[in-house]
Short mmCIF file of C-alpha atoms and ligand atoms in Angstrom, two decimals:
data_model
loop_
_atom_site.label_atom_id
_atom_site.label_comp_id
_atom_site.label_asym_id
_atom_site.label_seq_id
_atom_site.Cartn_x
_atom_site.Cartn_y
_atom_site.Cartn_z
CA MET A 1 0.00 0.00 0.00
CA ILE A 2 1.20 3.51 -0.79
CA ASP A 3 2.43 5.40 2.31
CA LEU A 4 0.90 8.76 3.23
CA GLU A 5 3.99 10.83 2.37
CA THR A 6 4.35 9.31 -1.11
CA PHE A 7 0.60 9.77 -1.63
CA SER A 8 0.89 13.45 -0.60
CA ALA A 9 3.81 14.07 -2.96
CA GLU A 10 1.96 12.47 -5.87
CA ALA A 11 -1.28 14.33 -5.08
CA SER A 12 0.55 17.68 -4.82
CA GLY A 13 2.19 17.03 -8.19
CA PHE A 14 -1.19 16.21 -9.75
CA LEU A 15 -2.82 19.35 -8.32
CA ALA A 16 0.06 21.63 -9.35
CA SER A 17 -0.04 20.31 -12.91
CA HIS A 18 -3.83 20.88 -13.24
CA LEU A 19 -4.71 23.96 -11.15
CA LYS A 20 -3.47 27.40 -10.11
CA ARG A 21 -2.62 28.01 -6.46
CA ARG A 22 -5.38 29.75 -4.50
CA GLU A 23 -4.96 33.49 -3.89
CA HIS A 24 -5.09 34.22 -0.17
CA ALA A 25 -7.10 37.44 -0.34
CA ASP A 26 -9.19 36.54 2.72
CA THR A 27 -7.49 38.92 5.13
CA ARG A 28 -6.36 41.81 2.94
CA TRP A 29 -8.96 44.43 2.11
CA GLY A 30 -9.30 45.19 -1.60
CA ALA A 31 -6.87 42.50 -2.79
CA GLY A 32 -7.95 40.42 -5.78
CA SER A 33 -11.54 39.37 -6.37
CA ASP A 34 -14.03 40.09 -3.57
CA ARG A 35 -15.87 36.82 -4.29
CA ILE A 36 -16.91 34.94 -1.13
CA GLU A 37 -16.99 31.15 -1.26
CA LEU A 38 -20.44 30.12 -0.09
CA HIS A 39 -20.62 26.67 -1.67
CA GLY A 40 -23.79 27.03 -3.69
CA LEU A 41 -25.38 30.04 -1.92
CA GLU A 42 -23.88 32.64 -4.25
CA ARG A 43 -26.15 34.65 -6.53
CA ARG A 44 -25.67 33.20 -10.03
CA SER A 45 -27.50 33.29 -13.36
CA ASP A 46 -28.74 29.98 -14.79
CA ALA A 47 -25.92 30.10 -17.37
CA GLU A 48 -23.30 30.61 -14.65
CA VAL A 49 -24.71 27.72 -12.63
CA ALA A 50 -24.66 25.47 -15.72
CA ALA A 51 -21.01 26.42 -16.31
CA GLU A 52 -20.21 25.68 -12.63
CA VAL A 53 -21.78 22.23 -12.92
CA ALA A 54 -19.85 21.48 -16.15
CA ALA A 55 -16.57 22.56 -14.52
CA ALA A 56 -17.33 20.44 -11.44
CA ARG A 57 -18.02 17.36 -13.59
CA SER A 58 -14.87 17.82 -15.61
CA TRP A 59 -12.66 18.26 -12.52
CA GLN A 60 -14.32 15.28 -10.81
CA ALA A 61 -13.57 13.09 -13.87
CA GLN A 62 -9.92 14.15 -13.89
CA CYS A 63 -9.64 13.39 -10.16
CA PHE A 64 -11.38 10.03 -10.57
CA ASP A 65 -9.12 8.97 -13.43
CA ALA A 66 -6.04 9.89 -11.36
CA GLY A 67 -7.35 8.01 -8.28
CA TYR A 68 -8.29 11.01 -6.11
CA ALA A 69 -12.09 11.12 -6.40
CA TRP A 70 -13.04 8.18 -4.18
CA ILE A 71 -9.99 7.53 -2.07
CA THR A 72 -11.72 5.45 0.61
CA GLY A 73 -14.12 3.61 -1.77
CA PRO A 74 -13.95 -0.10 -2.59
CA LEU A 75 -11.58 -1.06 -5.43
CA ALA A 76 -14.37 -3.10 -7.01
CA TYR A 77 -16.39 0.05 -7.76
CA GLY A 78 -13.60 2.41 -8.78
CA GLY A 79 -12.37 3.49 -5.33
CA ARG A 80 -8.84 3.26 -4.00
CA GLU A 81 -9.60 1.56 -0.69
CA LEU A 82 -7.21 3.78 1.30
CA ALA A 83 -7.76 4.90 4.91
CA ALA A 84 -9.65 8.12 5.71
CA ALA A 85 -6.35 9.86 6.60
CA TYR A 86 -5.50 9.84 2.87
CA GLU A 87 -8.83 11.43 2.04
CA ARG A 88 -8.24 14.10 4.67
CA ARG A 89 -4.75 14.83 3.34
CA TRP A 90 -6.15 15.13 -0.19
CA ARG A 91 -8.75 17.69 0.99
CA GLU A 92 -6.09 19.73 2.79
CA LEU A 93 -3.90 19.75 -0.31
CA GLU A 94 -6.77 20.58 -2.67
CA GLN A 95 -7.69 23.57 -0.44
CA GLU A 96 -4.39 25.17 -1.45
CA PHE A 97 -5.49 25.28 -5.08
CA ALA A 98 -8.26 27.10 -6.96
CA ALA A 99 -10.24 23.92 -7.67
CA PRO A 100 -13.70 24.19 -9.26
CA ASP A 101 -16.52 24.21 -6.69
CA ARG A 102 -17.97 20.69 -6.63
CA THR A 103 -20.99 21.49 -4.42
CA SER A 104 -23.28 20.56 -7.33
CA LEU A 105 -22.11 16.94 -7.04
CA ASN A 106 -22.61 16.72 -3.25
CA ILE A 107 -25.99 14.99 -3.40
CA GLY A 108 -24.71 12.24 -5.69
CA LEU A 109 -21.41 11.80 -3.85
CA GLY A 110 -22.52 12.44 -0.28
CA MET A 111 -25.98 10.87 -0.27
CA LEU A 112 -26.63 8.55 -3.22
CA VAL A 113 -23.23 6.84 -3.10
CA PRO A 114 -23.38 5.86 0.62
CA ALA A 115 -27.05 4.80 0.31
CA ILE A 116 -26.37 2.60 -2.73
CA LEU A 117 -23.20 1.20 -1.18
CA ALA A 118 -25.09 0.26 1.99
CA HIS A 119 -28.38 -0.96 0.48
CA GLY A 120 -27.96 -1.55 -3.29
CA SER A 121 -27.44 -4.93 -4.94
CA PRO A 122 -23.88 -5.74 -6.12
CA GLU A 123 -25.09 -5.34 -9.74
CA LEU A 124 -26.57 -1.89 -9.04
CA ARG A 125 -23.41 -0.78 -7.24
CA ALA A 126 -21.27 -1.90 -10.17
CA GLU A 127 -23.61 -0.19 -12.63
CA VAL A 128 -23.85 3.28 -11.09
CA LEU A 129 -21.16 3.88 -8.45
CA PRO A 130 -18.23 4.47 -10.86
CA GLY A 131 -20.35 6.90 -12.92
CA LEU A 132 -21.56 8.83 -9.86
CA ASN A 133 -18.06 9.07 -8.44
CA ARG A 134 -16.60 10.18 -11.77
CA GLY A 135 -19.23 12.91 -12.18
CA ASP A 136 -20.56 11.24 -15.36
CA LEU A 137 -23.86 10.87 -13.49
CA VAL A 138 -25.28 13.72 -11.40
CA GLY A 139 -27.51 12.59 -8.55
CA CYS A 140 -30.54 14.25 -6.96
CA GLN A 141 -32.79 13.37 -4.04
CA LEU A 142 -36.51 12.85 -4.73
CA PHE A 143 -37.74 12.74 -1.13
CA SER A 144 -39.76 15.87 -0.19
CA GLU A 145 -43.29 16.41 -1.45
CA PRO A 146 -45.84 19.22 -1.00
CA GLY A 147 -47.36 17.29 1.93
CA ALA A 148 -44.21 15.59 3.25
CA GLY A 149 -41.01 17.34 4.37
CA SER A 150 -40.19 16.95 8.05
CA ASP A 151 -42.88 14.29 8.13
CA LEU A 152 -41.30 12.37 5.26
CA ALA A 153 -43.15 9.12 5.91
CA ASN A 154 -46.30 10.96 4.83
CA ILE A 155 -45.36 10.81 1.12
CA ALA A 156 -48.10 10.28 -1.47
CA THR A 157 -45.97 9.17 -4.45
CA THR A 158 -46.73 5.55 -5.31
CA ALA A 159 -44.86 2.75 -7.07
CA VAL A 160 -46.87 -0.19 -8.43
CA ARG A 161 -45.55 -3.35 -10.05
CA HIS A 162 -45.60 -3.16 -13.83
CA GLY A 163 -44.39 -6.18 -15.78
CA ASP A 164 -40.91 -7.04 -14.45
CA GLY A 165 -40.44 -3.60 -13.00
CA TRP A 166 -42.28 -0.70 -11.37
CA MET A 167 -44.32 2.34 -12.38
CA ILE A 168 -43.95 5.51 -10.29
CA ARG A 169 -46.48 8.32 -10.06
CA GLY A 170 -46.26 11.40 -7.86
CA HIS A 171 -45.13 14.98 -7.27
CA LYS A 172 -41.81 15.83 -5.60
CA VAL A 173 -40.65 19.30 -4.56
CA TRP A 174 -37.46 21.14 -3.49
CA THR A 175 -35.42 18.72 -5.62
CA SER A 176 -32.00 20.37 -5.74
CA LYS A 177 -30.05 19.99 -9.00
CA ALA A 178 -32.86 17.99 -10.69
CA GLN A 179 -32.33 20.10 -13.83
CA PHE A 180 -28.82 18.63 -14.12
CA GLY A 181 -29.72 15.23 -12.67
CA ASP A 182 -29.21 11.85 -14.30
CA LEU A 183 -30.30 9.69 -11.35
CA GLY A 184 -32.90 10.53 -8.69
CA LEU A 185 -33.07 8.61 -5.41
CA CYS A 186 -36.83 8.39 -5.04
CA ILE A 187 -38.94 7.24 -2.11
CA ALA A 188 -42.38 5.88 -3.02
CA ARG A 189 -45.20 4.04 -1.27
CA THR A 190 -45.44 0.38 -2.25
CA GLY A 191 -47.53 -1.06 0.56
CA ALA A 192 -50.47 -0.02 2.68
CA GLY A 193 -51.33 -0.53 6.35
CA GLY A 194 -49.14 -0.49 9.45
CA PRO A 195 -47.04 2.46 10.60
CA PRO A 196 -46.33 5.07 7.86
CA GLN A 197 -42.60 4.20 7.79
CA ARG A 198 -43.48 0.68 6.59
CA GLY A 199 -44.54 0.06 2.99
CA LEU A 200 -42.03 2.49 1.47
CA THR A 201 -39.48 1.52 -1.17
CA VAL A 202 -36.56 3.44 -2.68
CA PHE A 203 -35.77 3.46 -6.42
CA LEU A 204 -33.20 5.06 -8.67
CA VAL A 205 -35.17 7.00 -11.25
CA ASP A 206 -33.64 7.87 -14.63
CA MET A 207 -34.23 11.65 -14.71
CA HIS A 208 -34.29 11.57 -18.53
CA ALA A 209 -37.01 8.88 -18.68
CA PRO A 210 -40.40 9.58 -20.33
CA GLY A 211 -42.87 10.94 -17.76
CA VAL A 212 -40.31 12.97 -15.75
CA GLU A 213 -41.11 16.68 -15.86
CA ILE A 214 -38.87 19.21 -14.09
CA ARG A 215 -40.04 22.76 -13.28
CA PRO A 216 -37.54 25.16 -11.66
CA LEU A 217 -38.41 27.12 -8.48
CA ARG A 218 -36.67 30.49 -8.15
CA GLN A 219 -35.39 31.51 -4.73
CA MET A 220 -34.95 34.97 -3.18
CA ASN A 221 -31.24 34.99 -4.10
CA GLY A 222 -32.19 34.71 -7.79
CA ARG A 223 -30.95 31.15 -8.21
CA ALA A 224 -33.21 28.30 -9.21
CA SER A 225 -31.32 25.63 -7.28
CA PHE A 226 -34.30 23.46 -6.70
CA ASN A 227 -37.30 22.23 -8.67
CA GLU A 228 -40.67 20.59 -8.67
CA VAL A 229 -40.50 17.14 -10.26
CA PHE A 230 -43.62 15.48 -11.65
CA LEU A 231 -43.43 11.71 -12.12
CA ASP A 232 -46.17 10.64 -14.48
CA ASP A 233 -46.11 6.82 -14.70
CA VAL A 234 -42.34 6.65 -14.90
CA GLY A 235 -41.06 3.13 -15.54
CA VAL A 236 -38.22 1.80 -13.35
CA SER A 237 -36.64 -1.64 -13.78
CA ALA A 238 -36.53 -4.04 -10.83
CA ALA A 239 -32.72 -3.79 -10.93
CA ARG A 240 -32.97 -0.10 -9.98
CA ARG A 241 -34.57 -0.80 -6.60
CA VAL A 242 -32.37 0.24 -3.65
CA GLY A 243 -32.89 -2.00 -0.61
CA ASP A 244 -35.79 -4.34 0.02
CA VAL A 245 -39.40 -3.82 -1.03
CA ASP A 246 -41.35 -2.00 1.73
CA ASP A 247 -38.12 -1.37 3.68
CA GLY A 248 -37.21 1.98 2.13
CA TRP A 249 -37.17 3.74 5.50
CA SER A 250 -33.76 2.26 6.34
CA VAL A 251 -32.43 3.68 3.03
CA VAL A 252 -33.97 7.06 3.90
CA ARG A 253 -32.27 7.05 7.31
CA THR A 254 -28.87 6.26 5.80
CA THR A 255 -29.33 9.02 3.21
CA LEU A 256 -30.47 11.70 5.69
CA THR A 257 -27.80 10.85 8.25
CA ASN A 258 -25.12 11.25 5.58
CA GLU A 259 -26.73 14.48 4.34
CA ARG A 260 -26.60 16.05 7.82
CA ALA A 261 -23.08 14.83 8.47
CA GLY A 262 -22.04 16.29 5.09
CA VAL A 263 -23.58 19.73 5.68
CA GLY A 264 -22.09 20.02 9.17
CA SER A 265 -18.68 18.55 8.39
CA GLY A 266 -15.55 20.59 7.91
CA ALA A 267 -15.53 19.52 4.27
CA THR A 268 -18.46 21.75 3.40
CA ALA A 269 -18.60 24.20 6.28
CA PRO A 270 -16.84 27.36 5.08
CA GLY A 271 -16.85 28.89 8.60
CA PRO A 272 -13.19 29.81 9.26
CA ARG A 273 -12.67 31.42 5.84
CA LEU A 274 -15.92 33.40 6.09
CA LEU A 275 -15.03 34.56 9.59
CA ALA A 276 -11.61 35.77 8.35
CA ARG A 277 -13.38 37.84 5.69
CA ILE A 278 -15.85 39.29 8.22
CA LEU A 279 -12.96 40.30 10.50
CA CYS A 280 -11.33 41.99 7.51
CA LEU A 281 -14.58 43.87 6.82
CA ALA A 282 -14.97 44.85 10.48
CA ARG A 283 -11.42 46.26 10.61
CA HIS A 284 -11.79 48.15 7.34
CA SER A 285 -15.13 49.71 8.31
CA GLY A 286 -14.02 50.61 11.83
CA ALA A 287 -16.73 48.38 13.34
CA ALA A 288 -14.04 46.23 14.96
CA SER A 289 -13.66 48.82 17.71
CA GLU A 290 -17.36 48.77 18.63
CA PRO A 291 -17.93 46.66 21.78
CA CYS A 292 -21.20 45.09 20.52
CA VAL A 293 -19.65 44.02 17.21
CA ARG A 294 -16.56 42.67 19.01
CA GLN A 295 -18.82 40.60 21.25
CA GLN A 296 -20.77 39.31 18.22
CA LEU A 297 -17.53 38.33 16.44
CA ALA A 298 -16.05 36.64 19.53
CA ASP A 299 -19.24 34.60 19.87
CA ILE A 300 -19.05 33.55 16.20
CA TYR A 301 -15.36 32.64 16.56
CA THR A 302 -16.15 30.35 19.50
CA ARG A 303 -19.01 28.68 17.65
CA VAL A 304 -17.01 28.22 14.44
CA ARG A 305 -14.31 26.45 16.49
CA LEU A 306 -17.00 24.24 18.07
CA VAL A 307 -18.36 23.25 14.63
CA ASP A 308 -14.82 22.46 13.53
CA LEU A 309 -14.18 20.26 16.58
CA THR A 310 -17.54 18.50 16.14
CA ALA A 311 -16.69 17.86 12.48
CA GLN A 312 -13.39 16.34 13.59
CA ARG A 313 -15.30 14.00 15.94
CA VAL A 314 -17.63 12.96 13.09
CA GLN A 315 -14.64 12.32 10.86
CA ALA A 316 -12.83 10.41 13.63
CA ALA A 317 -15.92 8.20 14.07
CA GLY A 318 -15.89 7.56 10.32
CA ARG A 319 -12.20 6.67 10.45
CA ALA A 320 -12.93 4.21 13.23
CA GLY A 321 -15.45 2.53 10.91
CA ARG A 322 -18.58 3.78 12.69
CA ALA A 323 -21.49 4.87 10.51
CA ALA A 324 -22.45 8.56 10.59
CA GLY A 325 -24.64 9.10 13.66
CA PRO A 326 -26.60 11.88 15.37
CA GLU A 327 -23.42 14.00 15.76
CA GLY A 328 -24.14 15.00 12.16
CA SER A 329 -27.31 16.72 13.40
CA ILE A 330 -25.29 18.70 15.96
CA GLY A 331 -22.84 19.84 13.28
CA LYS A 332 -25.59 20.72 10.81
CA LEU A 333 -27.60 22.68 13.41
CA ALA A 334 -24.52 24.56 14.61
CA HIS A 335 -23.28 25.33 11.08
CA ALA A 336 -26.69 26.67 9.99
CA GLY A 337 -26.83 28.80 13.16
CA ASN A 338 -23.33 30.17 12.50
CA LEU A 339 -24.23 31.24 8.97
CA GLN A 340 -27.25 33.02 10.44
CA ARG A 341 -25.06 34.76 13.07
CA MET A 342 -22.53 35.79 10.42
CA SER A 343 -25.38 37.13 8.34
CA ALA A 344 -26.57 39.20 11.35
CA ALA A 345 -23.02 40.47 11.96
CA VAL A 346 -22.46 41.69 8.38
CA THR A 347 -25.94 43.22 8.40
CA SER A 348 -25.12 45.25 11.51
CA ILE A 349 -21.75 46.29 10.04
CA LEU A 350 -22.94 47.19 6.54
CA GLY A 351 -26.52 48.34 7.09
CA PRO A 352 -28.10 49.67 3.86
CA ARG A 353 -24.90 49.00 1.87
CA LEU A 354 -26.08 45.36 1.76
CA ALA A 355 -29.23 46.29 -0.12
CA ALA A 356 -27.65 48.40 -2.91
CA ASP A 357 -24.36 47.93 -4.74
CA THR A 358 -22.25 51.07 -4.20
CA GLY A 359 -19.37 49.54 -6.16
CA GLU A 360 -17.22 49.37 -3.01
CA TRP A 361 -14.98 46.27 -2.87
CA GLY A 362 -16.16 43.53 -0.50
CA GLU A 363 -19.49 45.02 0.61
CA TYR A 364 -22.52 44.17 -1.56
CA VAL A 365 -21.12 40.68 -2.09
CA TRP A 366 -22.31 39.83 1.47
CA SER A 367 -25.94 40.02 0.35
CA ASP A 368 -25.42 36.50 -1.06
CA LEU A 369 -24.86 35.20 2.48
CA VAL A 370 -27.82 37.12 3.90
CA LEU A 371 -30.18 35.75 1.24
CA GLY A 372 -28.73 32.22 1.18
CA ALA A 373 -28.25 31.43 4.88
CA PRO A 374 -31.95 30.90 5.82
CA GLY A 375 -32.25 27.98 3.36
CA VAL A 376 -29.47 26.09 5.17
CA ARG A 377 -31.66 26.03 8.30
CA VAL A 378 -34.35 24.16 6.32
CA ALA A 379 -32.51 21.93 3.80
CA GLY A 380 -31.62 18.44 5.02
CA GLY A 381 -34.06 18.70 7.94
CA THR A 382 -35.00 21.93 9.73
CA ASP A 383 -33.38 23.22 12.93
CA GLU A 384 -36.37 21.95 14.92
CA ILE A 385 -36.02 18.46 13.46
CA GLN A 386 -32.27 18.39 14.25
CA ARG A 387 -33.13 19.38 17.83
CA ASN A 388 -35.61 16.50 18.01
CA VAL A 389 -32.92 14.07 16.78
CA ILE A 390 -30.41 15.40 19.33
CA ALA A 391 -33.00 15.27 22.14
CA GLU A 392 -34.00 11.69 21.41
CA ARG A 393 -30.81 10.07 20.12
CA VAL A 394 -28.08 11.98 21.97
CA LEU A 395 -29.72 13.13 25.21
CA GLY A 396 -32.04 10.12 25.51
CA LEU A 397 -35.15 12.23 26.15
CA PRO A 398 -38.58 10.66 25.61
CA ARG A 399 -39.74 10.40 21.99
CA GLU A 400 -41.88 13.19 20.56
CA PRO A 401 -45.59 12.22 20.93
CA GLU A 402 -47.33 11.20 17.68
CA ALA A 403 -49.79 13.87 16.44
CA SER A 404 -52.58 11.30 16.55
CA ALA A 405 -51.77 10.17 20.12
C1 FAD B 1 -32.18 24.87 -0.03
C2 FAD B 1 -33.05 23.62 0.07
C3 FAD B 1 -32.72 22.51 -0.64
C4 FAD B 1 -33.51 21.35 -0.56
N1 FAD B 1 -33.18 20.27 -1.33
C5 FAD B 1 -33.95 19.15 -1.26
C6 FAD B 1 -33.67 18.03 -2.13
O1 FAD B 1 -32.73 18.05 -2.94
N2 FAD B 1 -34.48 16.94 -2.06
C7 FAD B 1 -35.51 16.88 -1.19
O2 FAD B 1 -36.18 15.84 -1.16
N3 FAD B 1 -35.83 17.92 -0.37
C8 FAD B 1 -35.06 19.06 -0.40
N4 FAD B 1 -35.37 20.14 0.41
C9 FAD B 1 -36.56 20.06 1.26
C10 FAD B 1 -36.26 19.99 2.74
O3 FAD B 1 -35.78 18.72 3.10
C11 FAD B 1 -37.59 20.33 3.43
O4 FAD B 1 -37.92 21.67 3.10
C12 FAD B 1 -37.48 20.19 4.94
O5 FAD B 1 -37.34 18.84 5.30
C13 FAD B 1 -38.72 20.78 5.64
O6 FAD B 1 -39.89 20.27 5.11
P1 FAD B 1 -41.08 21.24 4.68
O7 FAD B 1 -40.52 22.29 3.79
O8 FAD B 1 -42.18 20.40 4.16
O9 FAD B 1 -41.53 21.98 6.02
P2 FAD B 1 -42.48 21.35 7.13
O10 FAD B 1 -42.05 19.96 7.44
O11 FAD B 1 -43.89 21.59 6.74
O12 FAD B 1 -42.11 22.26 8.38
C14 FAD B 1 -42.70 23.57 8.60
C15 FAD B 1 -42.23 24.06 9.94
O13 FAD B 1 -42.70 23.18 11.00
C16 FAD B 1 -41.63 22.74 11.79
N5 FAD B 1 -41.86 21.33 12.19
C17 FAD B 1 -42.31 20.32 11.40
N6 FAD B 1 -42.37 19.16 12.11
C18 FAD B 1 -41.92 19.45 13.35
C19 FAD B 1 -41.73 18.65 14.51
N7 FAD B 1 -42.00 17.35 14.53
N8 FAD B 1 -41.24 19.28 15.62
C20 FAD B 1 -40.95 20.60 15.62
N9 FAD B 1 -41.12 21.41 14.54
C21 FAD B 1 -41.59 20.83 13.42
C22 FAD B 1 -40.40 22.81 10.87
O14 FAD B 1 -39.20 22.92 11.63
C23 FAD B 1 -40.69 24.08 10.08
O15 FAD B 1 -40.31 25.22 10.81
C24 FAD B 1 -34.62 21.32 0.32
C25 FAD B 1 -34.95 22.46 1.05
C26 FAD B 1 -34.19 23.62 0.94
C27 FAD B 1 -34.56 24.82 1.73
#
């Protein structure tokens, strides 16, 4: 097996030959571009988003072909089967370079891949895992519906047997990246009776199949990141079922646990870099000498460190071979709260300069954070739902009473 130092030297060589080094403009006012990395929350036109997705796919393919896209994954499905320390080293090294933002692939890589690896048949894994990990296939998550978000077991979409396969009919909503999607992980009702979590089955829907209609939903930051998806008798082969018939809830749990761990983990949480930029703004504007702002920033610093330490615990658990657990909910809740606090801090520093572009470097750009942060408190399970998970699964408090009880 390759040792970590040789791996690092090879990875550094690969990165240097493909990318430019990142400019460290985070702490110097007015230096370089004032762009803030918000991992998908930035205001972008549809054309810019499409270009971002194309760049992400291309970079993912180059990384996959060189053995850096799925470092811990099984050899049989295109991974490299190395320990998590190698993955961590790769991320640290990649941070030094101006790599394309791969947030658009997060659902496929961070949710579909672990769910299929844990619950899919060997044939299904062999069929789709290399493509998902190479960025040839973009994944999306067809869970939420108009009448089922937090209460996901309440879904109305149905799947009925049709010949050798299944026919799916229903209406999904908030489906991020569906407009670029190739595969949708879809939960549908296949059985009746018993508790609502029973009788659900998960399928991989071909997003280009006849009967799939995608309608974009525009958000307050101007982006149309998510969509309504109408499934009008969409055929799915039996081979595209993930997990057992009527046992889809275990697939849902794996997917959501990985989603929360992903949002809260250091890999996606841009906290320290954002905080450095806010400090730069506070110094430049003179707000850094105001006691209330100083208190606000000290509070954010402490909480950003806590998210970082929690992420390290989640990653350490992963390295020890433990599946992602409720710590992911703590990280997700804390990260969403930190973005909200940062948003409040820049709002108090900038005031009306957030609402209109004066042309000043590094000011109006913060409106992206202010308009994007609220969605993070909802996506992947709302703050209240994370608190329920923490109360029940971490603190051991009694379960929430059923509405019908
Ligand atoms: C940016 C973004 C991206 C998304 N991407 C996807 C995606 O790709 N795929 C997908 O399937 N879904 C996606 N979603 C949907 C997301 O998972 C749901 O919006 C979320 O689970 C909440 O469901 P809901 O919108 O139906 O709100 P509801 O569940 O109706 O909740 C409304 C309010 O009631 C509160 N509430 C509900 N139940 C409880 C309870 N038991 N205890 C306490 N409070 C409660 C909630 O916290 C919330 O404040 C996305 C959402 C956003 C904002």
